[in-house]
Short mmCIF file of C-alpha atoms in Angstrom, two decimals:
data_model
loop_
_atom_site.label_atom_id
_atom_site.label_comp_id
_atom_site.label_asym_id
_atom_site.label_seq_id
_atom_site.Cartn_x
_atom_site.Cartn_y
_atom_site.Cartn_z
CA MET A 168 74.41 -5.33 12.78
CA LYS A 169 73.22 -1.45 11.56
CA CYS A 170 74.83 -2.49 8.29
CA LEU A 171 72.24 -5.31 7.99
CA VAL A 172 69.46 -3.28 8.80
CA PRO A 173 69.26 -1.42 5.11
CA LEU A 174 70.67 -4.33 3.38
CA LEU A 175 67.57 -5.69 5.59
CA ALA A 176 64.41 -2.44 4.84
CA GLY A 177 66.18 -2.81 0.30
CA TRP A 178 65.79 -7.16 0.51
CA LEU A 179 61.71 -6.33 1.80
CA LEU A 180 61.13 -3.36 -0.26
CA ALA A 181 61.69 -5.59 -3.80
CA LEU A 182 60.32 -8.01 -1.58
CA SER A 183 56.80 -5.68 -1.61
CA CYS A 184 57.75 -4.86 -5.59
CA ALA A 185 57.48 -8.01 -6.76
CA CYS A 186 54.00 -8.54 -4.84
CA ALA A 187 52.17 -6.26 -5.72
CA GLN A 188 50.89 -7.14 -8.58
CA GLU A 189 48.94 -3.45 -10.10
CA ASN A 190 45.77 -5.05 -10.05
CA SER A 191 45.88 -5.75 -5.78
CA PRO A 192 44.17 -4.46 -3.43
CA ASP A 193 47.27 -3.15 -1.67
CA ALA A 194 48.85 -1.53 -5.01
CA MET A 195 45.36 -0.32 -4.73
CA ILE A 196 45.57 1.37 -1.46
CA ARG A 197 48.65 2.19 -1.82
CA LYS A 198 48.07 4.11 -4.58
CA ILE A 199 45.04 6.19 -3.58
CA THR A 200 47.10 7.34 -0.70
CA GLU A 201 50.32 8.66 -2.30
CA GLU A 202 47.90 10.57 -4.78
CA VAL A 203 46.07 11.95 -1.44
CA LEU A 204 48.98 13.31 0.78
CA SER A 205 51.45 14.65 -1.90
CA VAL A 206 48.29 16.50 -2.66
CA VAL A 207 47.57 16.91 1.08
CA ARG A 208 51.59 17.79 1.72
CA GLN A 209 51.40 20.89 -0.86
CA ASP A 210 48.61 22.24 -0.26
CA LYS A 211 47.91 25.24 2.76
CA ASP A 212 44.71 25.54 3.56
CA ILE A 213 44.62 21.79 3.86
CA GLN A 214 46.92 21.40 5.89
CA GLY A 215 45.27 24.93 7.49
CA GLY A 216 41.92 22.61 8.41
CA ASP A 217 40.52 23.89 5.16
CA THR A 218 37.85 20.63 5.51
CA GLU A 219 35.83 21.40 1.96
CA LYS A 220 39.47 21.95 -0.24
CA ALA A 221 39.97 18.39 1.68
CA ILE A 222 36.57 16.95 0.21
CA ARG A 223 36.69 17.88 -3.32
CA LEU A 224 40.18 16.48 -3.71
CA VAL A 225 38.31 13.56 -1.50
CA GLU A 226 35.13 13.19 -3.90
CA ALA A 227 37.59 13.15 -6.80
CA LYS A 228 39.97 10.76 -5.57
CA VAL A 229 39.27 8.63 -2.83
CA LEU A 230 35.13 8.31 -3.65
CA PRO A 231 35.21 5.59 -7.11
CA HIS A 232 37.18 2.95 -4.33
CA PHE A 233 34.42 2.96 -2.54
CA ASP A 234 31.41 1.43 -2.14
CA PHE A 235 28.80 2.86 -0.72
CA GLN A 236 26.15 0.96 -0.77
CA ARG A 237 28.07 -1.83 1.27
CA MET A 238 29.01 0.34 3.86
CA THR A 239 25.56 1.16 4.81
CA ALA A 240 24.40 -1.72 5.18
CA LEU A 241 27.80 -3.17 7.29
CA ALA A 242 25.65 0.19 9.33
CA MET A 243 22.47 -0.90 9.65
CA GLY A 244 23.09 -4.47 10.39
CA ARG A 245 19.15 -6.22 9.65
CA GLU A 246 18.12 -2.96 9.36
CA TRP A 247 19.43 -2.73 6.04
CA ARG A 248 16.25 -4.81 4.87
CA LYS A 249 13.69 -3.45 6.36
CA ALA A 250 15.14 -0.24 4.01
CA THR A 251 13.83 -0.50 0.04
CA ALA A 252 15.28 -0.09 -3.35
CA GLU A 253 14.30 3.81 -2.66
CA GLN A 254 15.04 3.88 0.60
CA GLN A 255 18.87 2.02 0.44
CA LYS A 256 19.69 4.72 -2.38
CA ARG A 257 19.49 7.39 -0.04
CA LEU A 258 20.44 6.54 3.52
CA ALA A 259 23.23 5.21 1.06
CA ASP A 260 24.06 8.44 -0.44
CA GLU A 261 23.32 10.54 3.16
CA PHE A 262 25.56 8.25 4.72
CA ARG A 263 28.69 9.17 1.80
CA THR A 264 27.38 12.49 1.96
CA LEU A 265 28.78 12.36 6.12
CA LEU A 266 31.72 10.07 5.28
CA VAL A 267 33.11 11.40 3.11
CA ARG A 268 33.61 14.55 5.79
CA THR A 269 34.85 12.35 8.15
CA TYR A 270 37.38 11.37 6.48
CA SER A 271 38.14 15.11 4.90
CA ASN A 272 38.58 16.21 8.78
CA ALA A 273 40.91 13.69 9.54
CA LEU A 274 43.15 14.77 6.06
CA THR A 275 43.44 18.31 7.16
CA GLY A 276 45.37 16.21 10.61
CA TYR A 277 47.89 15.11 8.49
CA LYS A 278 51.34 16.53 9.53
CA ASP A 279 53.42 15.13 6.71
CA GLU A 280 53.74 11.28 8.69
CA ALA A 281 55.19 8.48 6.81
CA VAL A 282 52.57 5.76 6.18
CA SER A 283 54.13 2.15 6.09
CA TYR A 284 52.14 -0.45 4.23
CA LYS A 285 51.26 -4.46 5.21
CA GLN A 286 51.73 -6.99 3.04
CA THR A 287 48.38 -8.84 2.46
CA ARG A 288 48.79 -11.84 3.23
CA MET A 289 45.31 -14.13 0.61
CA GLN A 290 45.09 -17.12 -2.36
CA PRO A 291 44.81 -15.30 -5.42
CA ASN A 292 41.29 -16.57 -5.65
CA ASP A 293 40.26 -14.48 -2.85
CA THR A 294 37.11 -11.83 -2.83
CA GLU A 295 37.82 -10.00 0.46
CA ALA A 296 40.83 -8.42 1.57
CA THR A 297 41.93 -6.75 4.89
CA VAL A 298 44.81 -3.58 3.57
CA ARG A 299 46.73 -2.65 6.47
CA SER A 300 48.97 0.35 6.90
CA GLU A 301 50.22 2.44 9.86
CA ILE A 302 51.04 5.99 10.11
CA ALA A 303 54.24 7.00 12.84
CA GLN A 304 53.43 9.43 15.28
CA PRO A 305 56.26 10.81 16.94
CA GLY A 306 56.55 10.01 20.33
CA GLY A 307 53.80 7.63 20.24
CA LYS A 308 53.48 3.82 18.48
CA PRO A 309 51.90 4.57 14.97
CA ILE A 310 47.79 4.72 14.20
CA ARG A 311 46.52 1.39 12.57
CA LEU A 312 44.85 2.45 9.21
CA ASP A 313 43.52 -1.00 7.80
CA TYR A 314 40.93 -1.20 5.27
CA SER A 315 38.14 -3.72 4.16
CA VAL A 316 38.70 -4.68 0.83
CA GLU A 317 35.40 -7.00 -1.66
CA LYS A 318 36.57 -7.52 -5.24
CA GLN A 319 33.88 -6.47 -7.68
CA PRO A 320 34.45 -6.16 -11.50
CA ASP A 321 35.74 -3.17 -11.83
CA GLY A 322 38.07 -3.69 -8.75
CA TRP A 323 38.86 -3.66 -5.58
CA LYS A 324 35.64 -1.68 -3.45
CA VAL A 325 37.33 -0.27 -0.15
CA TYR A 326 34.13 -1.13 2.53
CA ASP A 327 35.16 -0.47 5.31
CA VAL A 328 38.14 1.59 6.94
CA ILE A 329 39.28 0.38 10.76
CA VAL A 330 41.37 2.98 12.70
CA THR A 331 43.58 1.33 15.50
CA GLY A 332 40.18 -1.96 15.35
CA VAL A 333 37.39 0.42 16.00
CA SER A 334 35.60 0.26 12.54
CA LEU A 335 33.31 3.34 11.49
CA VAL A 336 31.75 2.25 10.03
CA THR A 337 29.87 -0.61 12.56
CA ASN A 338 30.26 2.23 14.91
CA TYR A 339 26.80 3.29 13.71
CA ARG A 340 25.20 0.41 14.73
CA ASP A 341 23.36 1.14 17.24
CA THR A 342 22.64 4.18 16.85
CA PHE A 343 21.31 3.24 13.73
CA ALA A 344 19.36 0.56 14.58
CA GLN A 345 17.87 2.91 17.75
CA GLU A 346 16.61 5.30 15.46
CA VAL A 347 14.48 2.66 12.70
CA ARG A 348 12.82 1.33 16.38
CA ALA A 349 12.24 4.89 17.08
CA HIS A 350 11.61 6.38 13.99
CA GLY A 351 11.40 3.64 10.87
CA VAL A 352 14.19 3.88 7.64
CA ASP A 353 13.18 7.56 6.48
CA GLY A 354 13.40 8.43 10.61
CA LEU A 355 17.06 7.50 9.53
CA ILE A 356 17.45 8.91 6.47
CA LYS A 357 16.07 12.50 8.21
CA MET A 358 18.51 12.10 10.92
CA LEU A 359 21.50 11.85 8.50
CA SER A 360 20.24 14.74 5.92
CA ASP A 361 20.15 17.08 8.71
CA LYS A 362 23.51 16.38 9.98
CA ASN A 363 24.56 16.15 7.41
CA ARG A 364 23.08 19.62 6.64
CA GLN A 365 24.04 21.69 10.00
CA LEU A 366 28.13 20.09 9.27
CA GLU A 367 27.53 21.67 6.05
CA ALA A 368 26.34 24.78 7.15
CA GLY A 369 28.87 24.56 10.33
CA LYS A 370 31.19 24.41 7.08
CA LYS A 371 34.28 22.76 9.55
CA MET B 413 37.59 21.91 42.03
CA LYS B 414 34.39 20.38 43.22
CA ARG B 415 31.28 22.70 43.47
CA PRO B 416 31.10 23.48 40.12
CA GLY B 417 31.82 19.61 39.31
CA VAL B 418 28.28 19.58 41.17
CA LYS B 419 26.55 22.55 39.93
CA ARG B 420 27.18 20.53 36.30
CA CYS B 421 25.61 17.01 37.84
CA ALA B 422 22.80 18.85 38.66
CA ALA B 423 22.86 20.88 35.47
CA ALA B 424 23.10 17.32 33.52
CA LEU B 425 20.48 15.77 35.35
CA ALA B 426 18.06 18.52 34.83
CA THR B 427 19.34 18.30 31.27
CA CYS B 428 17.98 14.69 31.56
CA ALA B 429 14.93 15.06 33.00
CA ALA B 430 13.79 17.42 30.56
CA MET B 431 15.01 15.51 27.25
CA ALA B 432 13.77 12.35 28.52
CA GLY B 433 12.45 12.07 25.12
CA PRO B 434 14.39 10.25 21.82
CA ALA B 435 17.06 11.96 22.71
CA GLY B 436 17.68 12.08 26.04
CA CYS B 437 19.98 10.33 27.93
CA VAL B 438 18.51 7.55 29.45
CA ALA B 439 16.52 6.90 25.17
CA ALA B 440 19.62 4.05 25.14
CA ASP B 441 18.81 0.40 25.11
CA ASN B 442 21.87 -1.07 25.03
CA PRO B 443 23.02 -4.00 26.93
CA GLY B 444 26.09 -3.72 27.41
CA ASP B 445 25.86 0.37 29.42
CA PRO B 446 23.54 -0.45 32.32
CA PHE B 447 24.41 2.51 34.14
CA GLU B 448 24.73 4.70 31.33
CA GLY B 449 21.77 7.31 33.31
CA PHE B 450 25.70 7.79 35.71
CA ASN B 451 27.32 7.65 32.96
CA ARG B 452 26.49 10.41 30.46
CA VAL B 453 26.22 12.61 34.04
CA MET B 454 30.67 11.69 34.35
CA PHE B 455 30.33 12.98 31.00
CA SER B 456 29.25 16.09 30.86
CA VAL B 457 31.42 16.41 33.98
CA ASN B 458 34.91 15.34 31.85
CA GLU B 459 33.19 17.20 29.06
CA GLY B 460 33.20 20.71 32.26
CA ILE B 461 37.13 19.57 32.92
CA ASP B 462 37.62 19.58 28.98
CA VAL B 463 36.80 23.70 28.78
CA VAL B 464 39.96 24.31 31.34
CA VAL B 465 42.36 21.27 29.94
CA LYS B 466 41.70 21.48 26.85
CA PRO B 467 43.25 25.39 25.93
CA VAL B 468 46.14 24.14 28.00
CA ALA B 469 46.63 21.79 25.70
CA GLN B 470 45.94 23.68 22.67
CA GLY B 471 48.60 25.78 24.03
CA TYR B 472 50.87 22.39 24.81
CA ASP B 473 50.46 22.17 20.67
CA ALA B 474 51.14 25.01 19.55
CA ILE B 475 54.35 26.21 22.02
CA VAL B 476 56.80 23.12 22.18
CA PRO B 477 58.04 22.59 19.42
CA GLY B 478 58.35 19.13 17.56
CA PRO B 479 61.32 17.30 18.32
CA VAL B 480 60.65 18.02 22.59
CA ARG B 481 56.86 16.73 21.71
CA THR B 482 58.37 14.05 20.03
CA GLY B 483 61.35 13.79 23.37
CA ILE B 484 58.20 13.43 26.09
CA GLY B 485 56.36 11.24 24.63
CA ASN B 486 59.20 8.97 24.22
CA PHE B 487 59.95 10.14 27.90
CA PHE B 488 56.32 9.48 29.82
CA GLY B 489 56.44 5.56 27.03
CA ASN B 490 59.96 4.70 28.69
CA ILE B 491 58.25 4.11 31.62
CA ALA B 492 54.99 3.02 30.39
CA ASP B 493 57.42 0.45 28.61
CA VAL B 494 58.30 -1.40 31.66
CA TRP B 495 54.77 -1.98 32.63
CA THR B 496 53.66 -3.50 29.22
CA ALA B 497 56.34 -5.74 29.31
CA VAL B 498 55.50 -7.13 32.32
CA ASN B 499 52.03 -7.29 31.13
CA ASN B 500 53.32 -8.80 28.79
CA LEU B 501 54.94 -11.53 30.13
CA LEU B 502 52.17 -12.68 31.99
CA GLN B 503 50.16 -12.51 28.99
CA GLY B 504 52.99 -15.73 28.40
CA LYS B 505 53.42 -13.84 24.72
CA ILE B 506 57.00 -14.38 26.42
CA THR B 507 59.34 -12.51 23.69
CA GLU B 508 56.84 -9.86 23.10
CA GLY B 509 57.95 -9.52 26.36
CA ALA B 510 61.81 -9.65 26.33
CA SER B 511 61.49 -7.46 23.32
CA ASP B 512 59.85 -4.35 25.47
CA THR B 513 62.01 -5.14 28.60
CA ALA B 514 64.37 -4.72 25.65
CA ARG B 515 63.92 -1.58 24.84
CA VAL B 516 63.27 0.03 28.70
CA LEU B 517 67.33 -1.11 28.28
CA VAL B 518 68.12 0.43 25.48
CA ASN B 519 66.09 3.70 25.72
CA SER B 520 67.38 4.20 29.61
CA THR B 521 70.89 4.30 27.84
CA MET B 522 72.12 4.66 24.78
CA GLY B 523 68.15 6.84 24.54
CA ILE B 524 69.35 8.62 27.37
CA VAL B 525 66.34 8.19 30.38
CA GLY B 526 63.88 7.61 27.62
CA LEU B 527 64.48 11.08 25.84
CA ILE B 528 64.97 8.95 22.24
CA ASP B 529 63.29 5.72 20.84
CA VAL B 530 66.45 4.39 19.65
CA ALA B 531 65.15 0.59 19.62
CA SER B 532 62.79 1.51 17.81
CA HIS B 533 65.12 2.35 15.83
CA LEU B 534 67.07 -0.70 16.38
CA GLY B 535 63.98 -2.86 15.54
CA LEU B 536 62.24 -3.64 18.68
CA GLU B 537 58.91 -2.56 18.37
CA LYS B 538 56.78 -1.18 20.55
CA HIS B 539 53.29 -1.87 22.47
CA THR B 540 51.15 -1.99 24.85
CA GLU B 541 50.21 -3.58 27.34
CA ASP B 542 47.86 -2.15 30.20
CA PHE B 543 46.36 -5.15 33.19
CA GLY B 544 42.61 -4.66 31.85
CA GLN B 545 44.20 -6.44 28.40
CA THR B 546 46.05 -9.17 30.81
CA LEU B 547 42.49 -9.33 32.39
CA GLY B 548 40.81 -9.71 29.04
CA LYS B 549 43.64 -12.50 28.25
CA TRP B 550 42.68 -14.33 31.35
CA GLY B 551 39.42 -14.39 30.04
CA VAL B 552 38.01 -11.84 32.89
CA GLY B 553 34.32 -10.19 30.92
CA GLU B 554 34.91 -6.35 30.08
CA GLY B 555 31.95 -5.35 32.88
CA PRO B 556 29.47 -2.99 32.93
CA TYR B 557 30.52 0.03 30.54
CA LEU B 558 31.61 2.89 32.84
CA TYR B 559 32.77 6.42 32.74
CA TRP B 560 34.88 8.02 34.97
CA PRO B 561 36.50 12.61 34.62
CA ILE B 562 39.87 12.10 33.79
CA VAL B 563 39.96 8.77 33.02
CA GLY B 564 37.39 8.68 30.64
CA PRO B 565 35.71 5.66 28.79
CA SER B 566 35.95 2.68 30.79
CA ASN B 567 34.41 -0.94 32.33
CA VAL B 568 34.51 -3.14 34.92
CA ARG B 569 37.55 -4.75 34.27
CA ASP B 570 39.65 -1.80 32.33
CA THR B 571 38.93 0.62 36.03
CA ILE B 572 40.38 -2.48 37.70
CA GLY B 573 42.87 -2.68 35.13
CA PHE B 574 43.57 0.89 35.90
CA ALA B 575 44.56 0.74 39.39
CA ALA B 576 46.38 -2.01 38.99
CA ASP B 577 48.59 0.32 36.47
CA MET B 578 47.92 3.51 39.67
CA SER B 579 49.21 0.92 41.77
CA ALA B 580 52.54 -0.02 39.37
CA ASP B 581 53.57 3.66 37.43
CA PRO B 582 56.95 4.24 39.37
CA ILE B 583 56.00 8.06 39.17
CA GLN B 584 52.96 7.77 42.17
CA TYR B 585 56.14 6.64 43.90
CA ILE B 586 58.47 10.14 43.73
CA HIS B 587 58.78 11.78 47.36
CA ASP B 588 59.21 15.10 45.69
CA VAL B 589 55.15 15.91 46.14
CA ARG B 590 56.00 19.09 43.27
CA VAL B 591 58.67 16.66 41.19
CA ARG B 592 55.77 14.43 40.82
CA ASN B 593 52.57 16.33 40.72
CA SER B 594 54.56 18.18 37.25
CA LEU B 595 55.28 14.99 35.94
CA ASP B 596 51.88 14.09 35.92
CA GLY B 597 49.88 17.25 34.43
CA VAL B 598 52.29 17.21 32.03
CA ARG B 599 51.74 13.53 30.62
CA LEU B 600 47.50 14.44 30.64
CA ILE B 601 48.07 17.42 29.28
CA ASP B 602 50.79 15.35 26.82
CA ALA B 603 48.10 12.39 26.15
CA ARG B 604 45.08 15.09 25.96
CA ALA B 605 47.15 16.79 22.34
CA SER B 606 47.52 13.90 20.84
CA LEU B 607 44.16 13.65 21.00
CA LEU B 608 43.48 16.69 19.36
CA PRO B 609 42.84 16.03 15.81
CA THR B 610 40.93 13.29 16.57
CA ASP B 611 38.02 16.11 18.29
CA LYS B 612 37.55 17.66 14.73
CA VAL B 613 36.69 14.55 13.60
CA ILE B 614 34.31 12.55 16.99
CA GLU B 615 32.24 16.59 15.99
CA ALA B 616 31.62 15.99 13.00
CA ALA B 617 31.24 12.30 12.13
CA ALA B 618 29.01 11.88 15.45
CA PHE B 619 25.36 12.15 15.67
CA ASP B 620 25.31 11.40 20.08
CA LYS B 621 29.36 12.22 20.89
CA TYR B 622 28.75 9.83 24.69
CA SER B 623 27.72 6.20 22.60
CA TYR B 624 29.93 6.80 19.31
CA ILE B 625 32.46 6.77 21.72
CA ARG B 626 31.34 4.24 23.38
CA ASN B 627 31.10 1.96 20.59
CA ALA B 628 34.80 2.96 19.40
CA TYR B 629 35.94 1.90 23.07
CA PHE B 630 34.47 -1.12 22.67
CA GLN B 631 35.27 -1.72 19.95
CA MET B 632 39.24 -0.54 20.68
CA ARG B 633 39.10 -2.68 24.00
CA ARG B 634 38.18 -5.68 22.18
CA ASP B 635 41.64 -5.36 19.82
CA ALA B 636 43.73 -4.54 21.79
CA VAL B 637 42.63 -7.64 24.08
CA TYR B 638 43.60 -9.33 20.93
CA ASP B 639 46.78 -7.52 20.31
CA GLY B 640 44.83 -6.75 16.33
CA ASP B 641 42.96 -9.35 15.52
CA PRO B 642 40.19 -10.11 17.59
CA PRO B 643 37.64 -13.26 16.36
CA PRO B 644 34.52 -11.56 14.29
CA LEU B 645 31.33 -10.53 16.61
CA GLU B 646 28.32 -12.78 15.60
CA ASP B 647 26.69 -10.12 15.02
CA ASP B 648 29.36 -8.35 12.31
CA GLU B 649 28.44 -10.76 10.58
CA ASP B 650 24.90 -9.77 9.86
CA ASP B 651 25.39 -6.54 7.00
CA GLY B 652 22.36 -6.67 6.43
CA GLU B 653 23.43 -7.50 2.07
CA GLU B 654 21.63 -11.25 2.43
CA ASN B 655 18.76 -9.18 0.59
CA GLU B 656 20.49 -9.31 -2.43
CA LYS B 657 21.03 -12.64 -3.87
#
């Protein structure tokens, strides 16, 4: 029974390699994750909680693969349409800064846990997919980390990150909607930029 | 123990009254949270308790070596697996229930009273099911959101589920009070310690910690009831993109 396990693992690996073509969303997520984590594994500053350094890493490696316009639209729901093109750009810029910091903060908590990827089920012509991965937790159930991706002219772009079922984007929806209703779109822009400035000043 | 709690309540209420403006306690009109006033008071009570619990958890996290942490997590995980098996069976998931039962048998014996998770290495995947999820599967609605001290975020359905979970928890039936309290204490601290990395993320991400946790709890439990594959909410369809086409 036990000797079957490595055999099975080898077979699964071969299978996943055959399917994970270079342009698949699986390959993209895997490549970014491995690139980022290999840096974190060797960087004592990031491991020690240096968020600013983690932010620079995320900006260089992760940011180009995210669609912040769509993320912001998703976070705002129907309120997004109340914003002018100019306001939408400012909203997306501020929300990007906040999400990059959140993501970077999470990275500083990484302690060399193993990450595994599940084969994404999709048809060749699909333009949307969910890439699923898991982070092993010693002594506990693995943390599920899913990415919603959309095919765009210049490749697959992430528009949502979902941790054990919690979308880090739509989690803001009621807060954002409430702010827009109370103080308008400019109120939300101000709320986001105030938050970013406060975090920037705290530098933690 | 009671006095500071009461004081905090009063303080929270005073703050509420003082800032009954936009950022105040009654600002939200979330239909899933009609008891928001009460919940926010409980939330601040819990934040008060955490002032004591968190440093203990941090100490535990710093002192206890990794392999021991894993062993402790596995030990309580093995006890939880019994109830997970029962709940999977109650939800009609026979394969999962059988697999969880096998996990308990393997880990309690080969895994030395659950300290080593042998079953996962054999490919028996770990699940976590509680009675709140079972009720959800049976079609019981969540009811209003509720926030409890120590227990944290919940709702009416999950509070009933939690009461059932506790009554099925073998640790609560240990007669020796010291042993029982020690096990409860270690389990609480271990659980709190495993949340430490999340603290920093939430502090940075949230505009209002209370509602951030509430929304996350809602999403998380929905995901858990549907075993990681919840149907989309009507609200999710409207991602604000239509106007660009």
